[in-house]
PDB file of C-alpha atoms in Angstrom:
ATOM      1  CA  MET A  11      15.737  22.465  -0.386  1.00  0.00           C
ATOM      2  CA  LEU A  12      19.521  22.668  -0.356  1.00  0.00           C
ATOM      3  CA  ASN A  13      21.290  25.793   0.712  1.00  0.00           C
ATOM      4  CA  SER A  14      23.655  27.346  -1.832  1.00  0.00           C
ATOM      5  CA  GLU A  15      26.752  25.892  -0.200  1.00  0.00           C
ATOM      6  CA  THR A  16      25.410  22.331  -0.280  1.00  0.00           C
ATOM      7  CA  GLN A  17      24.067  22.685  -3.789  1.00  0.00           C
ATOM      8  CA  SER A  18      27.373  23.960  -5.156  1.00  0.00           C
ATOM      9  CA  GLY A  19      29.050  21.044  -3.419  1.00  0.00           C
ATOM     10  CA  ALA A  20      26.695  18.663  -5.169  1.00  0.00           C
ATOM     11  CA  ASP A  21      27.340  20.321  -8.518  1.00  0.00           C
ATOM     12  CA  SER A  22      31.072  19.901  -8.049  1.00  0.00           C
ATOM     13  CA  LEU A  23      30.539  16.143  -7.888  1.00  0.00           C
ATOM     14  CA  SER A  24      28.923  16.001 -11.331  1.00  0.00           C
ATOM     15  CA  LEU A  25      30.747  13.543 -13.589  1.00  0.00           C
ATOM     16  CA  SER A  26      30.921  13.007 -17.330  1.00  0.00           C
ATOM     17  CA  HIS A  27      29.550   9.741 -18.727  1.00  0.00           C
ATOM     18  CA  ALA A  28      33.080   8.401 -19.052  1.00  0.00           C
ATOM     19  CA  GLU A  29      33.908   9.317 -15.448  1.00  0.00           C
ATOM     20  CA  THR A  30      30.637   7.813 -14.225  1.00  0.00           C
ATOM     21  CA  ASP A  31      31.329   4.573 -16.101  1.00  0.00           C
ATOM     22  CA  ALA A  32      34.827   4.425 -14.635  1.00  0.00           C
ATOM     23  CA  LEU A  33      33.447   5.006 -11.161  1.00  0.00           C
ATOM     24  CA  PHE A  34      30.923   2.226 -11.549  1.00  0.00           C
ATOM     25  CA  ALA A  35      33.564  -0.169 -12.871  1.00  0.00           C
ATOM     26  CA  ALA A  36      35.759   0.544  -9.847  1.00  0.00           C
ATOM     27  CA  VAL A  37      32.900   0.158  -7.386  1.00  0.00           C
ATOM     28  CA  SER A  38      31.721  -3.073  -9.042  1.00  0.00           C
ATOM     29  CA  GLU A  39      35.191  -4.550  -8.800  1.00  0.00           C
ATOM     30  CA  GLN A  40      35.460  -3.637  -5.122  1.00  0.00           C
ATOM     31  CA  LEU A  41      32.048  -5.132  -4.376  1.00  0.00           C
ATOM     32  CA  SER A  42      32.847  -8.340  -6.252  1.00  0.00           C
ATOM     33  CA  LEU A  43      36.186  -8.682  -4.432  1.00  0.00           C
ATOM     34  CA  ASN A  44      34.568  -7.743  -1.109  1.00  0.00           C
ATOM     35  CA  THR A  45      37.048  -4.896  -0.705  1.00  0.00           C
ATOM     36  CA  PHE A  46      34.547  -2.021  -0.735  1.00  0.00           C
ATOM     37  CA  ASN A  47      35.013   0.264   2.266  1.00  0.00           C
ATOM     38  CA  PRO A  48      31.537   1.172   3.609  1.00  0.00           C
ATOM     39  CA  ASP A  49      33.102   3.939   5.698  1.00  0.00           C
ATOM     40  CA  ASP A  50      34.184   5.813   2.561  1.00  0.00           C
ATOM     41  CA  GLN A  51      31.351   8.323   2.653  1.00  0.00           C
ATOM     42  CA  GLU A  52      32.902  10.449  -0.088  1.00  0.00           C
ATOM     43  CA  LEU A  53      32.791   7.508  -2.494  1.00  0.00           C
ATOM     44  CA  ILE A  54      29.207   6.675  -1.532  1.00  0.00           C
ATOM     45  CA  GLN A  55      28.288  10.329  -2.053  1.00  0.00           C
ATOM     46  CA  ARG A  56      29.734  10.180  -5.575  1.00  0.00           C
ATOM     47  CA  MET A  57      27.645   7.072  -6.229  1.00  0.00           C
ATOM     48  CA  VAL A  58      24.513   8.848  -5.047  1.00  0.00           C
ATOM     49  CA  GLU A  59      25.280  11.818  -7.307  1.00  0.00           C
ATOM     50  CA  SER A  60      25.804   9.419 -10.218  1.00  0.00           C
ATOM     51  CA  MET A  61      22.143   8.447  -9.953  1.00  0.00           C
ATOM     52  CA  GLY A  62      21.452  11.747 -11.677  1.00  0.00           C
ATOM     53  CA  ASP A  63      22.991  10.307 -14.856  1.00  0.00           C
ATOM     54  CA  SER A  64      20.828  10.711 -17.953  1.00  0.00           C
ATOM     55  CA  ARG A  65      21.062   6.974 -18.698  1.00  0.00           C
ATOM     56  CA  GLY A  66      18.442   4.900 -16.972  1.00  0.00           C
ATOM     57  CA  MET A  67      20.484   1.715 -16.862  1.00  0.00           C
ATOM     58  CA  VAL A  68      23.373   3.568 -15.248  1.00  0.00           C
ATOM     59  CA  ARG A  69      21.046   4.912 -12.547  1.00  0.00           C
ATOM     60  CA  LEU A  70      19.719   1.424 -11.970  1.00  0.00           C
ATOM     61  CA  SER A  71      23.214  -0.026 -11.753  1.00  0.00           C
ATOM     62  CA  PHE A  72      24.269   2.473  -9.092  1.00  0.00           C
ATOM     63  CA  ALA A  73      21.026   1.908  -7.179  1.00  0.00           C
ATOM     64  CA  GLU A  74      21.675  -1.837  -7.127  1.00  0.00           C
ATOM     65  CA  ALA A  75      25.275  -1.274  -6.040  1.00  0.00           C
ATOM     66  CA  LEU A  76      24.154   1.009  -3.216  1.00  0.00           C
ATOM     67  CA  GLY A  77      21.571  -1.596  -2.300  1.00  0.00           C
ATOM     68  CA  LYS A  78      24.391  -4.105  -1.883  1.00  0.00           C
ATOM     69  CA  ILE A  79      26.319  -1.669   0.295  1.00  0.00           C
ATOM     70  CA  GLY A  80      23.195  -1.426   2.429  1.00  0.00           C
ATOM     71  CA  LYS A  81      22.770   0.514   5.646  1.00  0.00           C
ATOM     72  CA  PRO A  82      26.091   2.422   5.484  1.00  0.00           C
ATOM     73  CA  ALA A  83      24.591   4.212   2.465  1.00  0.00           C
ATOM     74  CA  THR A  84      21.293   5.044   4.186  1.00  0.00           C
ATOM     75  CA  PRO A  85      22.227   8.456   5.680  1.00  0.00           C
ATOM     76  CA  LEU A  86      23.479   9.866   2.362  1.00  0.00           C
ATOM     77  CA  LEU A  87      20.457   8.492   0.519  1.00  0.00           C
ATOM     78  CA  MET A  88      18.165  10.049   3.119  1.00  0.00           C
ATOM     79  CA  GLU A  89      19.928  13.387   2.651  1.00  0.00           C
ATOM     80  CA  ALA A  90      19.457  13.123  -1.092  1.00  0.00           C
ATOM     81  CA  VAL A  91      15.756  12.295  -0.780  1.00  0.00           C
ATOM     82  CA  ALA A  92      15.226  15.205   1.587  1.00  0.00           C
ATOM     83  CA  ASN A  93      17.298  17.908  -0.049  1.00  0.00           C
ATOM     84  CA  HIS A  94      18.744  17.129  -3.476  1.00  0.00           C
ATOM     85  CA  PRO A  95      17.734  19.735  -6.066  1.00  0.00           C
ATOM     86  CA  ASN A  96      17.577  17.154  -8.861  1.00  0.00           C
ATOM     87  CA  PRO A  97      14.299  15.163  -8.762  1.00  0.00           C
ATOM     88  CA  VAL A  98      15.971  12.338 -10.693  1.00  0.00           C
ATOM     89  CA  VAL A  99      18.428  11.838  -7.836  1.00  0.00           C
ATOM     90  CA  ARG A 100      15.620  12.079  -5.266  1.00  0.00           C
ATOM     91  CA  ARG A 101      13.625   9.441  -7.142  1.00  0.00           C
ATOM     92  CA  ALA A 102      16.565   7.073  -7.481  1.00  0.00           C
ATOM     93  CA  SER A 103      17.573   7.582  -3.858  1.00  0.00           C
ATOM     94  CA  ALA A 104      14.070   6.783  -2.615  1.00  0.00           C
ATOM     95  CA  LYS A 105      13.995   3.665  -4.767  1.00  0.00           C
ATOM     96  CA  THR A 106      17.388   2.638  -3.401  1.00  0.00           C
ATOM     97  CA  LEU A 107      16.116   3.068   0.149  1.00  0.00           C
ATOM     98  CA  THR A 108      13.409   0.595  -0.857  1.00  0.00           C
ATOM     99  CA  LEU A 109      16.152  -1.923  -1.658  1.00  0.00           C
ATOM    100  CA  ILE A 110      17.869  -1.340   1.696  1.00  0.00           C
ATOM    101  CA  ALA A 111      14.679  -1.146   3.803  1.00  0.00           C
ATOM    102  CA  ASP A 112      16.411   0.530   6.737  1.00  0.00           C
ATOM    103  CA  PRO A 113      13.871   1.587   9.421  1.00  0.00           C
ATOM    104  CA  ILE A 114      15.794   4.794  10.211  1.00  0.00           C
ATOM    105  CA  ALA A 115      14.651   6.111   6.820  1.00  0.00           C
ATOM    106  CA  VAL A 116      10.957   6.133   7.817  1.00  0.00           C
ATOM    107  CA  PRO A 117      10.720   9.848   8.795  1.00  0.00           C
ATOM    108  CA  THR A 118      12.551  10.933   5.635  1.00  0.00           C
ATOM    109  CA  LEU A 119      10.338   8.793   3.402  1.00  0.00           C
ATOM    110  CA  VAL A 120       7.181  10.012   5.145  1.00  0.00           C
ATOM    111  CA  ASN A 121       8.287  13.607   4.622  1.00  0.00           C
ATOM    112  CA  ALA A 122       8.915  12.905   0.932  1.00  0.00           C
ATOM    113  CA  LEU A 123       5.510  11.254   0.571  1.00  0.00           C
ATOM    114  CA  LEU A 124       3.767  14.230   2.124  1.00  0.00           C
ATOM    115  CA  ASN A 125       5.817  17.144   0.848  1.00  0.00           C
ATOM    116  CA  ASP A 126       7.893  16.400  -2.240  1.00  0.00           C
ATOM    117  CA  GLU A 127       6.633  18.173  -5.356  1.00  0.00           C
ATOM    118  CA  ASP A 128       7.550  15.240  -7.615  1.00  0.00           C
ATOM    119  CA  THR A 129       4.919  12.503  -7.900  1.00  0.00           C
ATOM    120  CA  VAL A 130       7.502   9.819  -8.713  1.00  0.00           C
ATOM    121  CA  VAL A 131       9.412  10.683  -5.543  1.00  0.00           C
ATOM    122  CA  LYS A 132       6.167  10.305  -3.605  1.00  0.00           C
ATOM    123  CA  THR A 133       5.402   6.871  -5.049  1.00  0.00           C
ATOM    124  CA  SER A 134       9.014   5.767  -4.593  1.00  0.00           C
ATOM    125  CA  ALA A 135       8.887   6.917  -0.974  1.00  0.00           C
ATOM    126  CA  VAL A 136       5.742   4.952  -0.199  1.00  0.00           C
ATOM    127  CA  GLY A 137       7.320   1.918  -1.857  1.00  0.00           C
ATOM    128  CA  GLY A 138      10.192   2.281   0.576  1.00  0.00           C
ATOM    129  CA  LEU A 139       7.819   2.520   3.529  1.00  0.00           C
ATOM    130  CA  ALA A 140       5.983  -0.594   2.388  1.00  0.00           C
ATOM    131  CA  LYS A 141       9.220  -2.528   2.049  1.00  0.00           C
ATOM    132  CA  ILE A 142      10.448  -1.436   5.482  1.00  0.00           C
ATOM    133  CA  GLY A 143       7.345  -3.074   6.898  1.00  0.00           C
ATOM    134  CA  GLU A 144       6.222  -3.061  10.511  1.00  0.00           C
ATOM    135  CA  ALA A 145       8.487  -0.160  11.534  1.00  0.00           C
ATOM    136  CA  ALA A 146       6.634   2.078   9.075  1.00  0.00           C
ATOM    137  CA  VAL A 147       3.123   1.126  10.211  1.00  0.00           C
ATOM    138  CA  PRO A 148       2.668   3.730  13.023  1.00  0.00           C
ATOM    139  CA  ALA A 149       3.663   6.539  10.651  1.00  0.00           C
ATOM    140  CA  LEU A 150       1.293   5.260   7.946  1.00  0.00           C
ATOM    141  CA  LEU A 151      -1.581   5.046  10.415  1.00  0.00           C
ATOM    142  CA  LYS A 152      -0.805   8.579  11.596  1.00  0.00           C
ATOM    143  CA  ILE A 153      -1.196   9.813   8.011  1.00  0.00           C
ATOM    144  CA  LEU A 154      -4.608   8.174   7.802  1.00  0.00           C
ATOM    145  CA  ALA A 155      -5.770   9.628  11.116  1.00  0.00           C
ATOM    146  CA  SER A 156      -4.787  13.193  10.242  1.00  0.00           C
ATOM    147  CA  THR A 157      -7.148  15.729   8.699  1.00  0.00           C
ATOM    148  CA  GLU A 158      -4.207  17.712   7.316  1.00  0.00           C
ATOM    149  CA  TYR A 159      -2.983  15.383   4.586  1.00  0.00           C
ATOM    150  CA  PRO A 160      -4.391  15.026   1.051  1.00  0.00           C
ATOM    151  CA  GLU A 161      -6.402  12.018  -0.081  1.00  0.00           C
ATOM    152  CA  SER A 162      -3.581  11.030  -2.435  1.00  0.00           C
ATOM    153  CA  ALA A 163      -1.208  10.576   0.505  1.00  0.00           C
ATOM    154  CA  LYS A 164      -3.834   8.587   2.392  1.00  0.00           C
ATOM    155  CA  GLY A 165      -4.375   6.394  -0.645  1.00  0.00           C
ATOM    156  CA  HIS A 166      -0.642   5.676  -0.761  1.00  0.00           C
ATOM    157  CA  ALA A 167      -0.675   4.872   2.960  1.00  0.00           C
ATOM    158  CA  ILE A 168      -3.569   2.449   2.513  1.00  0.00           C
ATOM    159  CA  TRP A 169      -1.706   0.693  -0.292  1.00  0.00           C
ATOM    160  CA  ALA A 170       1.438   0.399   1.838  1.00  0.00           C
ATOM    161  CA  LEU A 171      -0.484  -1.067   4.766  1.00  0.00           C
ATOM    162  CA  GLY A 172      -2.021  -3.646   2.464  1.00  0.00           C
ATOM    163  CA  PHE A 173       1.406  -4.508   1.072  1.00  0.00           C
ATOM    164  CA  ILE A 174       2.856  -4.932   4.561  1.00  0.00           C
ATOM    165  CA  GLY A 175      -0.015  -7.265   5.431  1.00  0.00           C
ATOM    166  CA  ALA A 176       0.423  -9.810   8.215  1.00  0.00           C
ATOM    167  CA  GLU A 177       3.606  -8.163   9.464  1.00  0.00           C
ATOM    168  CA  ALA A 178       1.463  -5.221  10.553  1.00  0.00           C
ATOM    169  CA  LYS A 179      -1.331  -7.274  12.106  1.00  0.00           C
ATOM    170  CA  GLU A 180      -0.766  -6.306  15.750  1.00  0.00           C
ATOM    171  CA  HIS A 181      -0.931  -2.593  14.898  1.00  0.00           C
ATOM    172  CA  LEU A 182      -3.938  -3.105  12.631  1.00  0.00           C
ATOM    173  CA  TYR A 183      -5.887  -5.175  15.131  1.00  0.00           C
ATOM    174  CA  ARG A 184      -5.492  -2.375  17.670  1.00  0.00           C
ATOM    175  CA  GLU A 185      -6.482   0.359  15.222  1.00  0.00           C
ATOM    176  CA  ILE A 186      -9.733  -1.334  14.209  1.00  0.00           C
ATOM    177  CA  ASN A 187     -11.095   0.505  17.262  1.00  0.00           C
ATOM    178  CA  SER A 188      -9.746   3.886  16.161  1.00  0.00           C
ATOM    179  CA  ASP A 189     -11.959   6.943  16.621  1.00  0.00           C
ATOM    180  CA  SER A 190     -11.369   7.741  12.944  1.00  0.00           C
ATOM    181  CA  ALA A 191     -13.716   5.999  10.502  1.00  0.00           C
ATOM    182  CA  GLU A 192     -11.162   6.605   7.773  1.00  0.00           C
ATOM    183  CA  VAL A 193      -8.529   4.709   9.747  1.00  0.00           C
ATOM    184  CA  ARG A 194     -10.939   1.866  10.497  1.00  0.00           C
ATOM    185  CA  ALA A 195     -11.851   1.558   6.813  1.00  0.00           C
ATOM    186  CA  ALA A 196      -8.188   1.486   5.807  1.00  0.00           C
ATOM    187  CA  VAL A 197      -7.473  -1.080   8.490  1.00  0.00           C
ATOM    188  CA  VAL A 198     -10.312  -3.268   7.181  1.00  0.00           C
ATOM    189  CA  GLY A 199      -8.756  -3.123   3.712  1.00  0.00           C
ATOM    190  CA  ALA A 200      -5.352  -4.082   5.068  1.00  0.00           C
ATOM    191  CA  ILE A 201      -6.795  -6.863   7.225  1.00  0.00           C
ATOM    192  CA  ALA A 202      -8.493  -8.241   4.114  1.00  0.00           C
ATOM    193  CA  LYS A 203      -5.017  -8.727   2.653  1.00  0.00           C
ATOM    194  CA  ILE A 204      -4.033 -10.669   5.765  1.00  0.00           C
ATOM    195  CA  ALA A 205      -7.186 -12.787   5.508  1.00  0.00           C
ATOM    196  CA  GLN A 206      -6.372 -13.491   1.879  1.00  0.00           C
ATOM    197  CA  GLU A 207      -3.134 -15.126   2.979  1.00  0.00           C
ATOM    198  CA  GLY A 208      -5.276 -17.635   4.857  1.00  0.00           C
ATOM    199  CA  THR A 209      -3.159 -17.855   7.987  1.00  0.00           C
ATOM    200  CA  GLU A 210      -5.201 -15.668  10.339  1.00  0.00           C
ATOM    201  CA  GLU A 211      -8.749 -16.758  11.175  1.00  0.00           C
ATOM    202  CA  GLY A 212      -8.945 -13.759  13.481  1.00  0.00           C
ATOM    203  CA  ALA A 213      -8.711 -11.509  10.426  1.00  0.00           C
ATOM    204  CA  PHE A 214     -12.010 -12.898   9.122  1.00  0.00           C
ATOM    205  CA  HIS A 215     -13.668 -12.346  12.494  1.00  0.00           C
ATOM    206  CA  ILE A 216     -12.615  -8.688  12.435  1.00  0.00           C
ATOM    207  CA  LEU A 217     -14.023  -8.261   8.927  1.00  0.00           C
ATOM    208  CA  VAL A 218     -17.344  -9.805   9.944  1.00  0.00           C
ATOM    209  CA  ASN A 219     -17.552  -7.608  13.041  1.00  0.00           C
ATOM    210  CA  ALA A 220     -16.839  -4.545  10.876  1.00  0.00           C
ATOM    211  CA  LEU A 221     -20.121  -5.152   9.051  1.00  0.00           C
ATOM    212  CA  THR A 222     -21.871  -3.606  12.064  1.00  0.00           C
ATOM    213  CA  ASP A 223     -19.565  -0.581  12.286  1.00  0.00           C
ATOM    214  CA  SER A 224     -21.265   2.781  12.811  1.00  0.00           C
ATOM    215  CA  SER A 225     -19.581   4.143   9.673  1.00  0.00           C
ATOM    216  CA  LEU A 226     -20.896   3.525   6.178  1.00  0.00           C
ATOM    217  CA  ILE A 227     -17.435   3.423   4.608  1.00  0.00           C
ATOM    218  CA  VAL A 228     -16.265   0.792   7.086  1.00  0.00           C
ATOM    219  CA  ARG A 229     -19.346  -1.402   6.569  1.00  0.00           C
ATOM    220  CA  CYS A 230     -19.029  -1.192   2.798  1.00  0.00           C
ATOM    221  CA  GLU A 231     -15.293  -1.895   2.896  1.00  0.00           C
ATOM    222  CA  ALA A 232     -15.897  -4.958   5.065  1.00  0.00           C
ATOM    223  CA  ALA A 233     -18.691  -6.240   2.842  1.00  0.00           C
ATOM    224  CA  SER A 234     -16.577  -5.782  -0.260  1.00  0.00           C
ATOM    225  CA  ALA A 235     -13.653  -7.595   1.337  1.00  0.00           C
ATOM    226  CA  LEU A 236     -15.753 -10.550   2.476  1.00  0.00           C
ATOM    227  CA  GLY A 237     -17.321 -10.807  -0.952  1.00  0.00           C
ATOM    228  CA  SER A 238     -13.962 -10.770  -2.703  1.00  0.00           C
ATOM    229  CA  LEU A 239     -12.702 -13.408  -0.271  1.00  0.00           C
ATOM    230  CA  ALA A 240     -15.873 -15.484  -0.879  1.00  0.00           C
ATOM    231  CA  TYR A 241     -16.112 -16.050   2.872  1.00  0.00           C
ATOM    232  CA  GLN A 242     -19.231 -18.197   3.242  1.00  0.00           C
ATOM    233  CA  PRO A 243     -19.502 -17.966   7.068  1.00  0.00           C
ATOM    234  CA  ALA A 244     -20.281 -14.244   6.597  1.00  0.00           C
ATOM    235  CA  ILE A 245     -23.468 -14.965   4.598  1.00  0.00           C
ATOM    236  CA  PRO A 246     -25.874 -14.633   7.587  1.00  0.00           C
ATOM    237  CA  ASN A 247     -24.284 -11.318   8.562  1.00  0.00           C
ATOM    238  CA  LEU A 248     -24.506 -10.017   4.996  1.00  0.00           C
ATOM    239  CA  VAL A 249     -28.112 -11.179   4.725  1.00  0.00           C
ATOM    240  CA  GLU A 250     -28.893  -9.143   7.828  1.00  0.00           C
ATOM    241  CA  LEU A 251     -27.408  -6.067   6.129  1.00  0.00           C
ATOM    242  CA  LEU A 252     -29.919  -6.432   3.278  1.00  0.00           C
ATOM    243  CA  HIS A 253     -32.379  -4.810   5.695  1.00  0.00           C
ATOM    244  CA  HIS A 254     -30.080  -2.032   6.935  1.00  0.00           C
ATOM    245  CA  ALA A 255     -31.533   1.480   7.053  1.00  0.00           C
ATOM    246  CA  ASP A 256     -28.757   2.776   4.778  1.00  0.00           C
ATOM    247  CA  TRP A 257     -29.270   1.912   1.112  1.00  0.00           C
ATOM    248  CA  GLU A 258     -25.556   1.916   0.249  1.00  0.00           C
ATOM    249  CA  THR A 259     -24.981  -0.678   2.944  1.00  0.00           C
ATOM    250  CA  ARG A 260     -27.776  -2.835   1.491  1.00  0.00           C
ATOM    251  CA  LYS A 261     -26.228  -2.502  -1.944  1.00  0.00           C
ATOM    252  CA  ALA A 262     -22.780  -3.491  -0.650  1.00  0.00           C
ATOM    253  CA  ALA A 263     -24.268  -6.534   1.079  1.00  0.00           C
ATOM    254  CA  ALA A 264     -26.038  -7.667  -2.106  1.00  0.00           C
ATOM    255  CA  LEU A 265     -22.851  -7.288  -4.131  1.00  0.00           C
ATOM    256  CA  ALA A 266     -20.912  -9.297  -1.561  1.00  0.00           C
ATOM    257  CA  LEU A 267     -23.502 -12.085  -1.599  1.00  0.00           C
ATOM    258  CA  MET A 268     -23.338 -12.138  -5.374  1.00  0.00           C
ATOM    259  CA  LYS A 269     -19.558 -12.564  -5.274  1.00  0.00           C
ATOM    260  CA  ILE A 270     -19.786 -15.358  -2.718  1.00  0.00           C
ATOM    261  CA  GLY A 271     -22.367 -17.012  -4.954  1.00  0.00           C
ATOM    262  CA  ASP A 272     -23.811 -19.460  -2.455  1.00  0.00           C
ATOM    263  CA  ARG A 273     -27.305 -20.920  -2.946  1.00  0.00           C
ATOM    264  CA  THR A 274     -28.242 -20.159   0.677  1.00  0.00           C
ATOM    265  CA  ALA A 275     -28.280 -16.445  -0.174  1.00  0.00           C
ATOM    266  CA  LEU A 276     -30.828 -16.840  -2.959  1.00  0.00           C
ATOM    267  CA  GLU A 277     -34.017 -16.913  -0.875  1.00  0.00           C
ATOM    268  CA  PRO A 278     -32.987 -13.979   1.372  1.00  0.00           C
ATOM    269  CA  LEU A 279     -32.105 -11.938  -1.709  1.00  0.00           C
ATOM    270  CA  GLN A 280     -35.495 -12.682  -3.294  1.00  0.00           C
ATOM    271  CA  ALA A 281     -37.236 -11.680  -0.072  1.00  0.00           C
ATOM    272  CA  ALA A 282     -35.215  -8.489   0.164  1.00  0.00           C
ATOM    273  CA  LEU A 283     -36.112  -7.604  -3.402  1.00  0.00           C
ATOM    274  CA  THR A 284     -39.822  -7.544  -2.561  1.00  0.00           C
ATOM    275  CA  GLU A 285     -39.143  -5.008   0.208  1.00  0.00           C
ATOM    276  CA  GLU A 286     -36.519  -2.841  -1.485  1.00  0.00           C
ATOM    277  CA  LYS A 287     -37.593   0.684  -2.508  1.00  0.00           C
ATOM    278  CA  GLU A 288     -34.294   2.053  -3.900  1.00  0.00           C
ATOM    279  CA  ALA A 289     -34.030   1.461  -7.642  1.00  0.00           C
ATOM    280  CA  GLY A 290     -30.238   1.210  -7.530  1.00  0.00           C
ATOM    281  CA  VAL A 291     -30.348  -1.442  -4.836  1.00  0.00           C
ATOM    282  CA  GLN A 292     -33.130  -3.316  -6.619  1.00  0.00           C
ATOM    283  CA  ALA A 293     -30.936  -3.550  -9.710  1.00  0.00           C
ATOM    284  CA  VAL A 294     -28.024  -4.956  -7.736  1.00  0.00           C
ATOM    285  CA  ILE A 295     -30.212  -7.511  -5.937  1.00  0.00           C
ATOM    286  CA  LYS A 296     -31.686  -8.640  -9.257  1.00  0.00           C
ATOM    287  CA  LEU A 297     -28.184  -9.007 -10.667  1.00  0.00           C
ATOM    288  CA  ALA A 298     -27.091 -10.996  -7.625  1.00  0.00           C
ATOM    289  CA  ILE A 299     -30.084 -13.318  -7.940  1.00  0.00           C
ATOM    290  CA  SER A 300     -29.494 -13.902 -11.639  1.00  0.00           C
ATOM    291  CA  GLN A 301     -25.789 -14.532 -11.126  1.00  0.00           C
ATOM    292  CA  ILE A 302     -26.373 -17.091  -8.377  1.00  0.00           C
ATOM    293  CA  GLU A 303     -29.138 -18.810 -10.356  1.00  0.00           C
ATOM    294  CA  ARG A 304     -26.908 -19.035 -13.402  1.00  0.00           C
ATOM    295  CA  GLN A 305     -24.098 -20.493 -11.312  1.00  0.00           C
ATOM    296  CA  LEU A 306     -26.491 -23.092  -9.901  1.00  0.00           C
ATOM    297  CA  GLU A 307     -27.584 -24.049 -13.414  1.00  0.00           C
ATOM    298  CA  GLU A 308     -23.987 -24.404 -14.531  1.00  0.00           C
ATOM    299  CA  ASP A 309     -23.193 -26.523 -11.503  1.00  0.00           C
ATOM    300  CA  ALA A 310     -26.173 -28.760 -12.255  1.00  0.00           C
ATOM    301  CA  TRP A 311     -24.754 -29.539 -15.701  1.00  0.00           C
ATOM    302  CA  GLU A 312     -21.340 -30.519 -14.394  1.00  0.00           C
TER     303      GLU A 312
END
């Protein structure tokens, strides 16, 4: 956190509501007239401090103004995210960095995601990383590959990768061969988002290939994605998984076939049911069969 000298300096910048309102009025006028001086770091610092105001709309107004100023405000916002003693200012600063999306903020936002004690700061930081896009992808993948970071941080990283989507495809396509099953599973989830956009046929091929991954979590993630995407060309591959040695994989395949809902899966599901020994998988296969049969009946009446 801040040393005493820096903290006292920050305290000296605290303004009353009236002073804060006057500051915002002056800044707004300068921005509207295009006379704002982005080199005036003292003024930008006062704006950052004003995001500690108790009024939410005032904080939002300053965040939007700093967003308009853009990259000249990035260093002071990064400093606030990293060291400000007031979590309200750290939150608002991280959210403002999301508006600016300056790649130089990646290390600061990663540090906040991993180490800040405030959960809102963490979520605001990962929002900033997601908005920055491709420049943040290596750092997000590094979080996933590490054994040091908590599952919550990895969950945030997975969400950010999915949000970034196609912009991250080159990184993701490389990392599908990662030594870490956790990374591969996260990559499959992110690639599913790319496939959903419908512009990358290669994304579907990667998902289908992931059905044969050595890791259970990767296979199940791929099956779930293909089911949600209702990707019919994957039906033969999913049918094959109905006979996998691992029962969770068989269950995931049955669920995916149910979501796809194609009549060609009906006979293989019925055959698999006669062989299945796991009660939990039997229940899912029965559900899949009934769902597909019902859909066929409904289609027949149309």
